């Protein structure tokens, strides 16, 4: 019984990548992804006290080569910021290159982080059509953006170690 309780608690603390795909568009290659996670109680309290949280998604596309190391075609990173304005009592979510959005509840703000818009990861022509690429994707709460005193606390507190396992799949360039 205790083993099942521990396994359930551990699964609830991580980020799960539920869907990930790359789509070719007129302006390049876009990542379409969905995440599943809940904020631990400690992080919910931190946000409600005005501490911003940063969620970073990293993606890398490599083309395997038999004669040398793999060819890194695309390596990209995107960080989304979540914070709560204590005076206006609204949650803000912002990502580079997009408009900051406001929400009344934490669940609404997290929905945008769990299901982000399709993100341009590479320009058209970056990948060779017909070639197969290995895709590596992960998301984590980026503690490097936190204030220094919180970074020390985050190092020792498991609530602040929200991360996903690395998801790998292949993509055939169009």
Coordinates of C-alpha atoms in Angstrom, one line a residue:
X1 CA 0.0 0.0 0.0
X2 CA 2.8 2.4 0.9
X3 CA 4.6 1.6 -2.4
X4 CA 1.5 2.7 -4.4
X5 CA 1.2 5.9 -2.4
X6 CA 4.8 6.8 -3.0
X7 CA 4.6 6.1 -6.7
X8 CA 1.5 8.2 -7.1
X9 CA 3.0 11.1 -5.2
X10 CA 6.1 10.9 -7.4
X11 CA 4.1 10.9 -10.6
X12 CA 2.1 14.0 -9.5
X13 CA 5.3 16.0 -8.9
X14 CA 6.7 15.8 -12.4
X15 CA 5.8 17.1 -15.8
X16 CA 4.5 14.6 -18.4
X17 CA 4.8 15.4 -22.1
X18 CA 1.4 14.0 -23.3
X19 CA 1.7 15.0 -27.0
X20 CA 4.5 16.3 -29.1
X21 CA 4.8 16.8 -32.9
X22 CA 6.6 19.0 -35.4
X23 CA 4.7 20.6 -38.2
X24 CA 6.1 22.2 -41.3
X25 CA 4.6 25.6 -42.1
X26 CA 5.2 28.3 -44.6
X27 CA 7.6 30.1 -42.3
X28 CA 9.4 27.1 -40.9
X29 CA 9.1 24.2 -38.4
X30 CA 6.7 24.5 -35.4
X31 CA 6.5 22.5 -32.2
X32 CA 3.1 21.5 -31.1
X33 CA 3.2 20.1 -27.6
X34 CA 0.9 19.4 -24.5
X35 CA 2.1 18.9 -20.9
X36 CA 0.3 17.5 -17.9
X37 CA 1.4 18.6 -14.4
X38 CA 0.1 20.2 -11.2
X39 CA 2.0 22.7 -9.2
X40 CA 3.0 21.4 -5.8
X41 CA 1.6 23.3 -2.8
X42 CA 4.9 25.1 -2.1
X43 CA 5.0 26.5 -5.6
X44 CA 1.4 27.6 -5.5
X45 CA 2.1 29.5 -2.3
X46 CA 5.2 31.1 -3.8
X47 CA 3.2 32.3 -6.8
X48 CA 0.4 33.7 -4.7
X49 CA 3.0 35.7 -2.7
X50 CA 4.3 37.3 -5.9
X51 CA 7.3 35.1 -6.8
X52 CA 7.5 34.6 -10.6
X53 CA 8.1 31.1 -11.9
X54 CA 9.8 30.3 -15.2
X55 CA 9.1 27.2 -17.3
X56 CA 11.7 26.4 -19.9
X57 CA 11.2 24.0 -22.9
X58 CA 14.3 22.8 -24.7
X59 CA 14.2 21.0 -28.0
X60 CA 17.0 19.6 -30.2
X61 CA 16.9 18.0 -33.6
X62 CA 19.9 15.9 -34.7
X63 CA 20.6 13.9 -37.8
X64 CA 22.5 10.7 -37.2
X65 CA 25.7 10.2 -39.1
X66 CA 27.6 7.0 -39.3
X67 CA 31.0 8.6 -39.9
X68 CA 31.1 11.3 -37.3
X69 CA 29.1 12.7 -34.4
X70 CA 25.4 13.5 -35.0
X71 CA 24.7 16.7 -36.9
X72 CA 22.8 19.2 -34.7
X73 CA 20.3 20.8 -37.0
X74 CA 18.1 22.7 -34.5
X75 CA 18.7 23.6 -30.9
X76 CA 16.2 25.9 -29.3
X77 CA 14.9 27.0 -25.9
X78 CA 11.9 29.0 -24.8
X79 CA 11.0 30.2 -21.4
X80 CA 7.5 31.2 -20.2
X81 CA 7.0 33.4 -17.1
X82 CA 4.1 32.9 -14.7
X83 CA 3.5 35.5 -12.0
X84 CA 0.8 36.8 -9.8
X85 CA 0.2 40.5 -9.3
X86 CA -0.8 40.8 -5.6
X87 CA -2.3 44.3 -6.1
X88 CA -4.6 43.6 -9.0
X89 CA -5.1 39.9 -8.1
X90 CA -4.5 38.6 -11.6
X91 CA -2.1 36.0 -13.0
X92 CA 0.2 36.9 -15.9
X93 CA 1.8 34.5 -18.4
X94 CA 4.3 35.8 -20.9
X95 CA 6.7 34.3 -23.4
X96 CA 9.2 35.9 -25.6
X97 CA 7.7 37.0 -28.9
X98 CA 4.1 36.8 -27.7
X99 CA 1.7 39.1 -25.9
X100 CA 1.4 38.9 -22.2
X101 CA -1.9 37.4 -21.1
X102 CA -3.8 37.8 -17.9
X103 CA -6.0 35.3 -16.1
X104 CA -8.2 35.4 -13.0
X105 CA -7.3 32.0 -11.7
X106 CA -4.1 29.9 -11.4
X107 CA -5.8 27.0 -13.3
X108 CA -6.5 29.3 -16.3
X109 CA -2.9 30.5 -16.4
X110 CA -1.5 27.0 -16.1
X111 CA -3.7 25.9 -18.9
X112 CA -1.8 28.2 -21.3
X113 CA 1.5 26.8 -20.0
X114 CA 0.3 23.2 -20.4
X115 CA -1.0 23.8 -23.9
X116 CA 1.2 26.5 -25.5
X117 CA 0.7 27.9 -28.9
X118 CA 2.7 26.4 -31.8
X119 CA 6.2 27.6 -31.4
X120 CA 8.5 28.3 -34.3
X121 CA 11.7 26.3 -33.6
X122 CA 13.5 26.6 -37.0
X123 CA 13.3 28.6 -40.2
X124 CA 12.2 27.0 -43.5
X125 CA 15.2 25.3 -45.1
X126 CA 16.9 24.5 -41.8
X127 CA 16.1 20.8 -42.3
X128 CA 16.9 18.7 -45.3
X129 CA 13.7 17.4 -46.9
X130 CA 13.3 13.6 -46.7
X131 CA 15.9 13.2 -43.9
X132 CA 15.0 11.6 -40.6
X133 CA 15.9 13.6 -37.4
X134 CA 16.0 12.5 -33.8
X135 CA 14.0 14.9 -31.6
X136 CA 14.8 15.4 -28.0
X137 CA 12.4 17.5 -25.9
X138 CA 12.1 18.4 -22.2
X139 CA 10.4 20.9 -20.0
X140 CA 11.4 22.1 -16.5
X141 CA 10.9 24.8 -14.0
X142 CA 13.9 26.9 -14.5
X143 CA 15.4 27.8 -11.1
X144 CA 18.2 29.9 -12.6
X145 CA 15.8 32.8 -13.0
X146 CA 14.8 32.9 -9.3
X147 CA 16.3 35.3 -6.9
X148 CA 19.4 34.1 -5.2
X149 CA 17.9 33.3 -1.8
X150 CA 15.2 31.3 -3.4
X151 CA 17.7 29.4 -5.5
X152 CA 19.3 28.1 -2.3
X153 CA 15.9 27.0 -1.0
X154 CA 15.0 25.5 -4.3
X155 CA 18.1 23.4 -4.3
X156 CA 17.1 21.7 -1.0
X157 CA 13.3 21.6 -1.5
X158 CA 11.7 18.9 -3.8
X159 CA 8.7 21.1 -4.5
X160 CA 11.0 23.4 -6.6
X161 CA 12.3 20.5 -8.8
X162 CA 9.5 20.3 -11.3
X163 CA 10.8 18.7 -14.5
X164 CA 9.9 16.2 -17.2
X165 CA 11.7 13.2 -18.5
X166 CA 13.4 13.7 -21.8
X167 CA 11.0 12.7 -24.6
X168 CA 12.6 11.4 -27.8
X169 CA 11.0 10.7 -31.1
X170 CA 11.9 10.9 -34.8
X171 CA 10.7 13.4 -37.4
X172 CA 11.0 13.1 -41.2
X173 CA 11.5 16.5 -42.7
X174 CA 9.1 17.8 -45.3

